[in-house]
mmCIF file of C-alpha atoms in Angstrom:
data_model
loop_
_atom_site.group_PDB
_atom_site.id
_atom_site.type_symbol
_atom_site.label_atom_id
_atom_site.label_comp_id
_atom_site.label_asym_id
_atom_site.label_seq_id
_atom_site.Cartn_x
_atom_site.Cartn_y
_atom_site.Cartn_z
ATOM 1 C CA MET A 1 9.192 -17.003 30.987
ATOM 2 C CA ASN A 2 12.625 -15.535 30.201
ATOM 3 C CA GLN A 3 14.018 -14.804 26.755
ATOM 4 C CA MET A 4 16.277 -17.868 26.630
ATOM 5 C CA THR A 5 13.366 -20.183 27.436
ATOM 6 C CA ARG A 6 11.246 -18.603 24.707
ATOM 7 C CA VAL A 7 14.055 -19.019 22.168
ATOM 8 C CA ALA A 8 14.563 -22.653 23.200
ATOM 9 C CA LEU A 9 10.844 -23.413 22.882
ATOM 10 C CA ALA A 10 10.804 -21.914 19.391
ATOM 11 C CA PHE A 11 13.252 -24.626 18.259
ATOM 12 C CA VAL A 12 11.480 -27.593 19.865
ATOM 13 C CA VAL A 13 8.976 -28.322 17.089
ATOM 14 C CA PRO A 14 11.420 -27.759 14.153
ATOM 15 C CA ALA A 15 14.032 -29.941 15.864
ATOM 16 C CA ALA A 16 11.513 -32.715 16.489
ATOM 17 C CA LEU A 17 10.366 -32.601 12.863
ATOM 18 C CA LEU A 18 13.961 -32.788 11.574
ATOM 19 C CA ILE A 19 14.799 -35.698 13.864
ATOM 20 C CA GLY A 20 11.700 -37.606 12.782
ATOM 21 C CA TRP A 21 12.382 -36.794 9.138
ATOM 22 C CA GLU A 22 15.977 -38.021 9.386
ATOM 23 C CA ALA A 23 14.928 -41.156 11.248
ATOM 24 C CA ALA A 24 12.422 -41.969 8.518
ATOM 25 C CA GLY A 25 15.176 -41.530 5.939
ATOM 26 C CA MET A 26 17.502 -43.905 7.823
ATOM 27 C CA MET A 27 14.728 -46.499 7.808
ATOM 28 C CA GLN A 28 14.241 -45.903 4.055
ATOM 29 C CA ALA A 29 10.622 -44.940 4.696
ATOM 30 C CA LEU A 30 10.756 -41.789 2.597
ATOM 31 C CA PRO A 31 9.723 -41.494 -1.072
ATOM 32 C CA ASN A 32 12.389 -40.667 -3.645
ATOM 33 C CA TYR A 33 11.234 -37.062 -3.936
ATOM 34 C CA LEU A 34 11.757 -36.439 -0.193
ATOM 35 C CA PRO A 35 15.457 -36.798 0.700
ATOM 36 C CA PRO A 36 16.495 -36.740 4.374
ATOM 37 C CA PRO A 37 17.810 -33.494 5.933
ATOM 38 C CA THR A 38 21.438 -34.675 5.897
ATOM 39 C CA GLN A 39 21.313 -35.245 2.144
ATOM 40 C CA ILE A 40 19.749 -31.807 1.642
ATOM 41 C CA GLY A 41 22.458 -30.305 3.820
ATOM 42 C CA LEU A 42 25.183 -31.941 1.720
ATOM 43 C CA ALA A 43 23.556 -30.603 -1.455
ATOM 44 C CA PHE A 44 23.462 -27.131 0.113
ATOM 45 C CA VAL A 45 27.169 -27.369 0.886
ATOM 46 C CA GLU A 46 27.827 -28.625 -2.649
ATOM 47 C CA ILE A 47 26.250 -25.645 -4.410
ATOM 48 C CA SER A 48 27.712 -23.265 -1.831
ATOM 49 C CA ARG A 49 31.264 -24.426 -2.496
ATOM 50 C CA SER A 50 30.790 -24.330 -6.263
ATOM 51 C CA GLY A 51 29.522 -20.745 -6.037
ATOM 52 C CA GLU A 52 26.288 -21.581 -7.848
ATOM 53 C CA LEU A 53 24.171 -20.868 -4.766
ATOM 54 C CA TRP A 54 25.570 -17.351 -4.348
ATOM 55 C CA GLN A 55 25.329 -16.569 -8.054
ATOM 56 C CA GLN A 56 21.720 -17.698 -8.369
ATOM 57 C CA SER A 57 20.732 -16.174 -5.022
ATOM 58 C CA SER A 58 22.177 -12.771 -5.938
ATOM 59 C CA THR A 59 20.270 -12.814 -9.233
ATOM 60 C CA SER A 60 16.998 -13.697 -7.534
ATOM 61 C CA LEU A 61 17.557 -11.169 -4.759
ATOM 62 C CA MET A 62 18.200 -8.417 -7.296
ATOM 63 C CA ARG A 63 14.965 -9.223 -9.131
ATOM 64 C CA ALA A 64 12.950 -9.361 -5.926
ATOM 65 C CA ALA A 65 14.448 -6.090 -4.640
ATOM 66 C CA VAL A 66 13.870 -4.149 -7.866
ATOM 67 C CA GLY A 67 10.322 -5.468 -8.272
ATOM 68 C CA LEU A 68 9.527 -4.756 -4.625
ATOM 69 C CA ALA A 69 10.901 -1.226 -4.923
ATOM 70 C CA LEU A 70 8.810 -0.537 -8.033
ATOM 71 C CA GLY A 71 5.624 -1.857 -6.459
ATOM 72 C CA ALA A 72 6.238 -0.199 -3.094
ATOM 73 C CA VAL A 73 6.997 3.260 -4.497
ATOM 74 C CA THR A 74 3.949 3.106 -6.772
ATOM 75 C CA GLY A 75 1.743 1.879 -3.926
ATOM 76 C CA ILE A 76 2.939 4.561 -1.516
ATOM 77 C CA VAL A 77 2.568 7.427 -3.993
ATOM 78 C CA LEU A 78 -0.858 6.363 -5.253
ATOM 79 C CA GLY A 79 -1.992 5.499 -1.731
ATOM 80 C CA LEU A 80 -1.030 8.962 -0.469
ATOM 81 C CA LEU A 81 -2.862 10.609 -3.345
ATOM 82 C CA THR A 82 -6.048 8.567 -3.092
ATOM 83 C CA GLY A 83 -5.976 8.726 0.694
ATOM 84 C CA SER A 84 -5.792 12.524 0.514
ATOM 85 C CA PHE A 85 -8.387 13.128 -2.183
ATOM 86 C CA ARG A 86 -11.678 11.267 -1.813
ATOM 87 C CA PRO A 87 -12.856 11.826 -5.422
ATOM 88 C CA LEU A 88 -9.647 10.243 -6.717
ATOM 89 C CA ARG A 89 -10.081 7.290 -4.368
ATOM 90 C CA ASP A 90 -13.660 6.789 -5.513
ATOM 91 C CA LEU A 91 -12.396 6.819 -9.090
ATOM 92 C CA VAL A 92 -9.518 4.315 -8.930
ATOM 93 C CA GLU A 93 -10.158 2.144 -5.874
ATOM 94 C CA PRO A 94 -12.935 -0.041 -7.380
ATOM 95 C CA LEU A 95 -10.551 -1.099 -10.155
ATOM 96 C CA ILE A 96 -7.717 -1.774 -7.708
ATOM 97 C CA ILE A 97 -9.940 -3.821 -5.396
ATOM 98 C CA ALA A 98 -11.212 -5.805 -8.393
ATOM 99 C CA LEU A 99 -7.671 -6.560 -9.604
ATOM 100 C CA ASN A 100 -6.247 -7.434 -6.183
ATOM 101 C CA PRO A 101 -7.710 -10.983 -5.879
ATOM 102 C CA ILE A 102 -6.448 -11.990 -9.325
ATOM 103 C CA PRO A 103 -3.381 -14.259 -8.987
ATOM 104 C CA LYS A 104 -0.565 -12.164 -10.410
ATOM 105 C CA ILE A 105 1.110 -15.263 -11.827
ATOM 106 C CA ALA A 106 -1.922 -15.644 -14.118
ATOM 107 C CA LEU A 107 -0.825 -12.374 -15.728
ATOM 108 C CA LEU A 108 2.731 -13.580 -16.355
ATOM 109 C CA PRO A 109 2.134 -14.478 -20.060
ATOM 110 C CA ILE A 110 0.907 -10.928 -20.652
ATOM 111 C CA PHE A 111 3.968 -9.457 -18.951
ATOM 112 C CA VAL A 112 6.252 -11.763 -20.952
ATOM 113 C CA ILE A 113 4.660 -10.603 -24.214
ATOM 114 C CA ALA A 114 4.900 -6.967 -23.137
ATOM 115 C CA PHE A 115 8.398 -6.974 -21.603
ATOM 116 C CA GLY A 116 10.072 -10.104 -22.990
ATOM 117 C CA LEU A 117 11.615 -13.101 -21.245
ATOM 118 C CA GLY A 118 14.346 -11.031 -19.585
ATOM 119 C CA ASN A 119 14.349 -9.192 -16.295
ATOM 120 C CA GLY A 120 11.739 -6.695 -17.455
ATOM 121 C CA SER A 121 8.825 -9.116 -17.196
ATOM 122 C CA LYS A 122 10.059 -10.356 -13.811
ATOM 123 C CA PHE A 123 10.398 -6.835 -12.437
ATOM 124 C CA ALA A 124 6.897 -6.045 -13.697
ATOM 125 C CA ILE A 125 5.163 -9.126 -12.262
ATOM 126 C CA ILE A 126 6.905 -8.772 -8.883
ATOM 127 C CA GLY A 127 6.101 -5.061 -8.834
ATOM 128 C CA ALA A 128 2.457 -5.795 -9.600
ATOM 129 C CA ALA A 129 2.241 -8.307 -6.751
ATOM 130 C CA SER A 130 3.992 -5.938 -4.339
ATOM 131 C CA PHE A 131 1.859 -2.929 -5.213
ATOM 132 C CA PHE A 132 -1.462 -4.072 -3.765
ATOM 133 C CA PRO A 133 -0.566 -4.768 -0.099
ATOM 134 C CA VAL A 134 1.424 -1.529 0.110
ATOM 135 C CA TYR A 135 -1.341 0.525 -1.497
ATOM 136 C CA ILE A 136 -4.046 -0.952 0.752
ATOM 137 C CA ALA A 137 -1.898 -0.407 3.860
ATOM 138 C CA VAL A 138 -1.232 3.227 2.930
ATOM 139 C CA VAL A 139 -4.900 4.014 2.188
ATOM 140 C CA ASP A 140 -6.027 2.329 5.412
ATOM 141 C CA GLY A 141 -3.414 4.324 7.301
ATOM 142 C CA MET A 142 -4.474 7.595 5.676
ATOM 143 C CA THR A 143 -8.160 7.049 6.397
ATOM 144 C CA SER A 144 -7.361 6.112 10.015
ATOM 145 C CA ILE A 145 -5.594 9.395 10.835
ATOM 146 C CA PRO A 146 -7.646 11.233 13.505
ATOM 147 C CA ILE A 147 -9.527 14.111 11.896
ATOM 148 C CA ARG A 148 -8.604 16.315 14.856
ATOM 149 C CA LEU A 149 -4.941 16.002 13.884
ATOM 150 C CA ILE A 150 -5.797 17.314 10.423
ATOM 151 C CA TRP A 151 -7.836 20.195 11.875
ATOM 152 C CA VAL A 152 -5.079 21.205 14.289
ATOM 153 C CA SER A 153 -2.481 21.143 11.513
ATOM 154 C CA ARG A 154 -4.721 23.220 9.260
ATOM 155 C CA SER A 155 -5.360 25.731 12.021
ATOM 156 C CA MET A 156 -1.607 26.129 12.465
ATOM 157 C CA GLY A 157 -1.266 27.099 8.807
ATOM 158 C CA ALA A 158 -0.113 23.787 7.292
ATOM 159 C CA GLY A 159 -0.618 23.675 3.524
ATOM 160 C CA THR A 160 -1.489 20.582 1.519
ATOM 161 C CA LEU A 161 2.101 19.440 0.890
ATOM 162 C CA ARG A 162 3.243 20.176 4.421
ATOM 163 C CA LEU A 163 0.211 18.361 5.821
ATOM 164 C CA LEU A 164 0.909 15.390 3.575
ATOM 165 C CA PHE A 165 4.635 14.979 4.223
ATOM 166 C CA GLN A 166 5.014 16.300 7.770
ATOM 167 C CA VAL A 167 1.784 15.077 9.342
ATOM 168 C CA CYS A 168 0.190 12.265 7.339
ATOM 169 C CA LEU A 169 3.295 10.412 6.161
ATOM 170 C CA PRO A 170 4.870 10.077 9.658
ATOM 171 C CA ALA A 171 1.490 8.998 11.041
ATOM 172 C CA ILE A 172 1.135 6.108 8.588
ATOM 173 C CA LEU A 173 4.710 4.800 8.715
ATOM 174 C CA PRO A 174 3.701 1.755 10.837
ATOM 175 C CA ALA A 175 1.065 0.876 8.233
ATOM 176 C CA ILE A 176 3.599 1.309 5.424
ATOM 177 C CA PHE A 177 6.046 -1.091 7.058
ATOM 178 C CA SER A 178 3.278 -3.650 7.608
ATOM 179 C CA GLY A 179 2.417 -3.456 3.916
ATOM 180 C CA LEU A 180 6.088 -3.724 2.960
ATOM 181 C CA ARG A 181 6.517 -6.917 4.993
ATOM 182 C CA ILE A 182 3.586 -8.543 3.221
ATOM 183 C CA ALA A 183 4.824 -7.288 -0.154
ATOM 184 C CA ALA A 184 8.339 -8.618 0.491
ATOM 185 C CA ALA A 185 6.980 -12.113 1.154
ATOM 186 C CA LEU A 186 4.820 -11.945 -1.977
ATOM 187 C CA SER A 187 7.799 -10.802 -4.053
ATOM 188 C CA PHE A 188 9.671 -14.048 -3.339
ATOM 189 C CA ILE A 189 6.585 -16.173 -3.981
ATOM 190 C CA VAL A 190 6.010 -14.550 -7.367
ATOM 191 C CA LEU A 191 9.752 -14.545 -8.111
ATOM 192 C CA PHE A 192 9.914 -18.327 -7.880
ATOM 193 C CA ALA A 193 7.103 -18.805 -10.380
ATOM 194 C CA ALA A 194 8.463 -16.120 -12.735
ATOM 195 C CA GLU A 195 11.897 -17.757 -12.840
ATOM 196 C CA LEU A 196 10.409 -21.095 -13.827
ATOM 197 C CA ILE A 197 9.333 -19.694 -17.204
ATOM 198 C CA GLY A 198 11.935 -18.758 -19.780
ATOM 199 C CA SER A 199 14.656 -17.989 -17.257
ATOM 200 C CA LYS A 200 18.277 -19.087 -17.490
ATOM 201 C CA ASP A 201 19.331 -18.087 -13.989
ATOM 202 C CA GLY A 202 17.980 -17.540 -10.494
ATOM 203 C CA LEU A 203 16.873 -19.881 -7.739
ATOM 204 C CA GLY A 204 13.636 -20.751 -9.552
ATOM 205 C CA TYR A 205 15.678 -21.836 -12.561
ATOM 206 C CA LEU A 206 17.946 -23.866 -10.262
ATOM 207 C CA ILE A 207 14.900 -25.654 -8.831
ATOM 208 C CA SER A 208 13.557 -26.367 -12.321
ATOM 209 C CA THR A 209 16.831 -27.838 -13.614
ATOM 210 C CA ALA A 210 17.386 -29.849 -10.434
ATOM 211 C CA GLU A 211 13.888 -31.310 -10.724
ATOM 212 C CA SER A 212 14.507 -32.246 -14.352
ATOM 213 C CA GLY A 213 17.647 -34.097 -13.268
ATOM 214 C CA LEU A 214 15.798 -35.767 -10.366
ATOM 215 C CA ARG A 215 18.115 -33.982 -7.901
ATOM 216 C CA PHE A 216 15.464 -33.447 -5.258
ATOM 217 C CA ASP A 217 18.131 -32.680 -2.673
ATOM 218 C CA LEU A 218 19.127 -29.645 -4.753
ATOM 219 C CA VAL A 219 15.453 -28.718 -5.109
ATOM 220 C CA PHE A 220 15.058 -28.521 -1.350
ATOM 221 C CA ALA A 221 18.397 -26.738 -0.950
ATOM 222 C CA ALA A 222 17.239 -24.003 -3.340
ATOM 223 C CA ILE A 223 13.876 -23.794 -1.566
ATOM 224 C CA ILE A 224 15.722 -23.296 1.723
ATOM 225 C CA ALA A 225 17.751 -20.522 0.093
ATOM 226 C CA ILE A 226 14.552 -18.747 -1.020
ATOM 227 C CA GLY A 227 13.126 -19.077 2.476
ATOM 228 C CA ALA A 228 16.338 -17.725 3.990
ATOM 229 C CA LEU A 229 16.311 -14.705 1.673
ATOM 230 C CA GLY A 230 12.697 -13.998 2.582
ATOM 231 C CA PHE A 231 13.387 -14.360 6.297
ATOM 232 C CA VAL A 232 16.412 -12.051 6.205
ATOM 233 C CA SER A 233 14.452 -9.478 4.178
ATOM 234 C CA ASP A 234 11.663 -9.493 6.752
ATOM 235 C CA ARG A 235 14.117 -9.100 9.652
ATOM 236 C CA LEU A 236 15.837 -6.211 7.879
ATOM 237 C CA LEU A 237 12.487 -4.462 7.433
ATOM 238 C CA LEU A 238 11.773 -4.940 11.134
ATOM 239 C CA ILE A 239 15.160 -3.451 12.046
ATOM 240 C CA LEU A 240 14.572 -0.520 9.689
ATOM 241 C CA ARG A 241 11.122 0.028 11.188
ATOM 242 C CA HIS A 242 12.620 0.053 14.667
ATOM 243 C CA PHE A 243 15.124 2.766 13.758
ATOM 244 C CA VAL A 244 12.619 4.862 11.801
ATOM 245 C CA LEU A 245 9.837 4.752 14.374
ATOM 246 C CA ARG A 246 11.819 5.055 17.569
#
């Protein structure tokens, strides 16, 4: 199967769903909260021409990027430390594993009280959600490094810092990028919920106001924008991984 055939097959199911969805709309078989694709497309064009889409998207993207960066840097640093020193891992990992299953959105009221309704609480909640997959990926990568590689590096005179940054870090880069991809997706999920509470801008706020005005076409247009941002972010991470690991 050639590349063109694979690409064509990837569009078969989405195209069939859109055609069926539009046909149901033409027959007025859809509920009010589910507008047909053409109506959603017109709403997307509407907010694109007015500039609202780009303004709200840039705000949301900034929040997601800053929160992801905070969580990723913290996860990488702590993961390297705990992956290198077993006593430290035994000390902090039980707490991290216990906190990981807790829905981070459940902690949003605490973050709002601590950091206010502004960007601070959003950065914090997105960073918290992004931290765990990156940390777990880094620790798993560190503990999966062949012990012979460590012995050989030690025998060649590598000190702790050199071993960490010139041997261990390059070896776990694939694991880091896997964790970053998961964290990036989580950052947009948490971002949406964070922007619904006490926010005056962003795509989550746009969805909330559109829902209040019963503009479900705008709701879906904003949801598509969030999905597009997440998709582009994932593709950019894949491209970066390709250049770093080649």
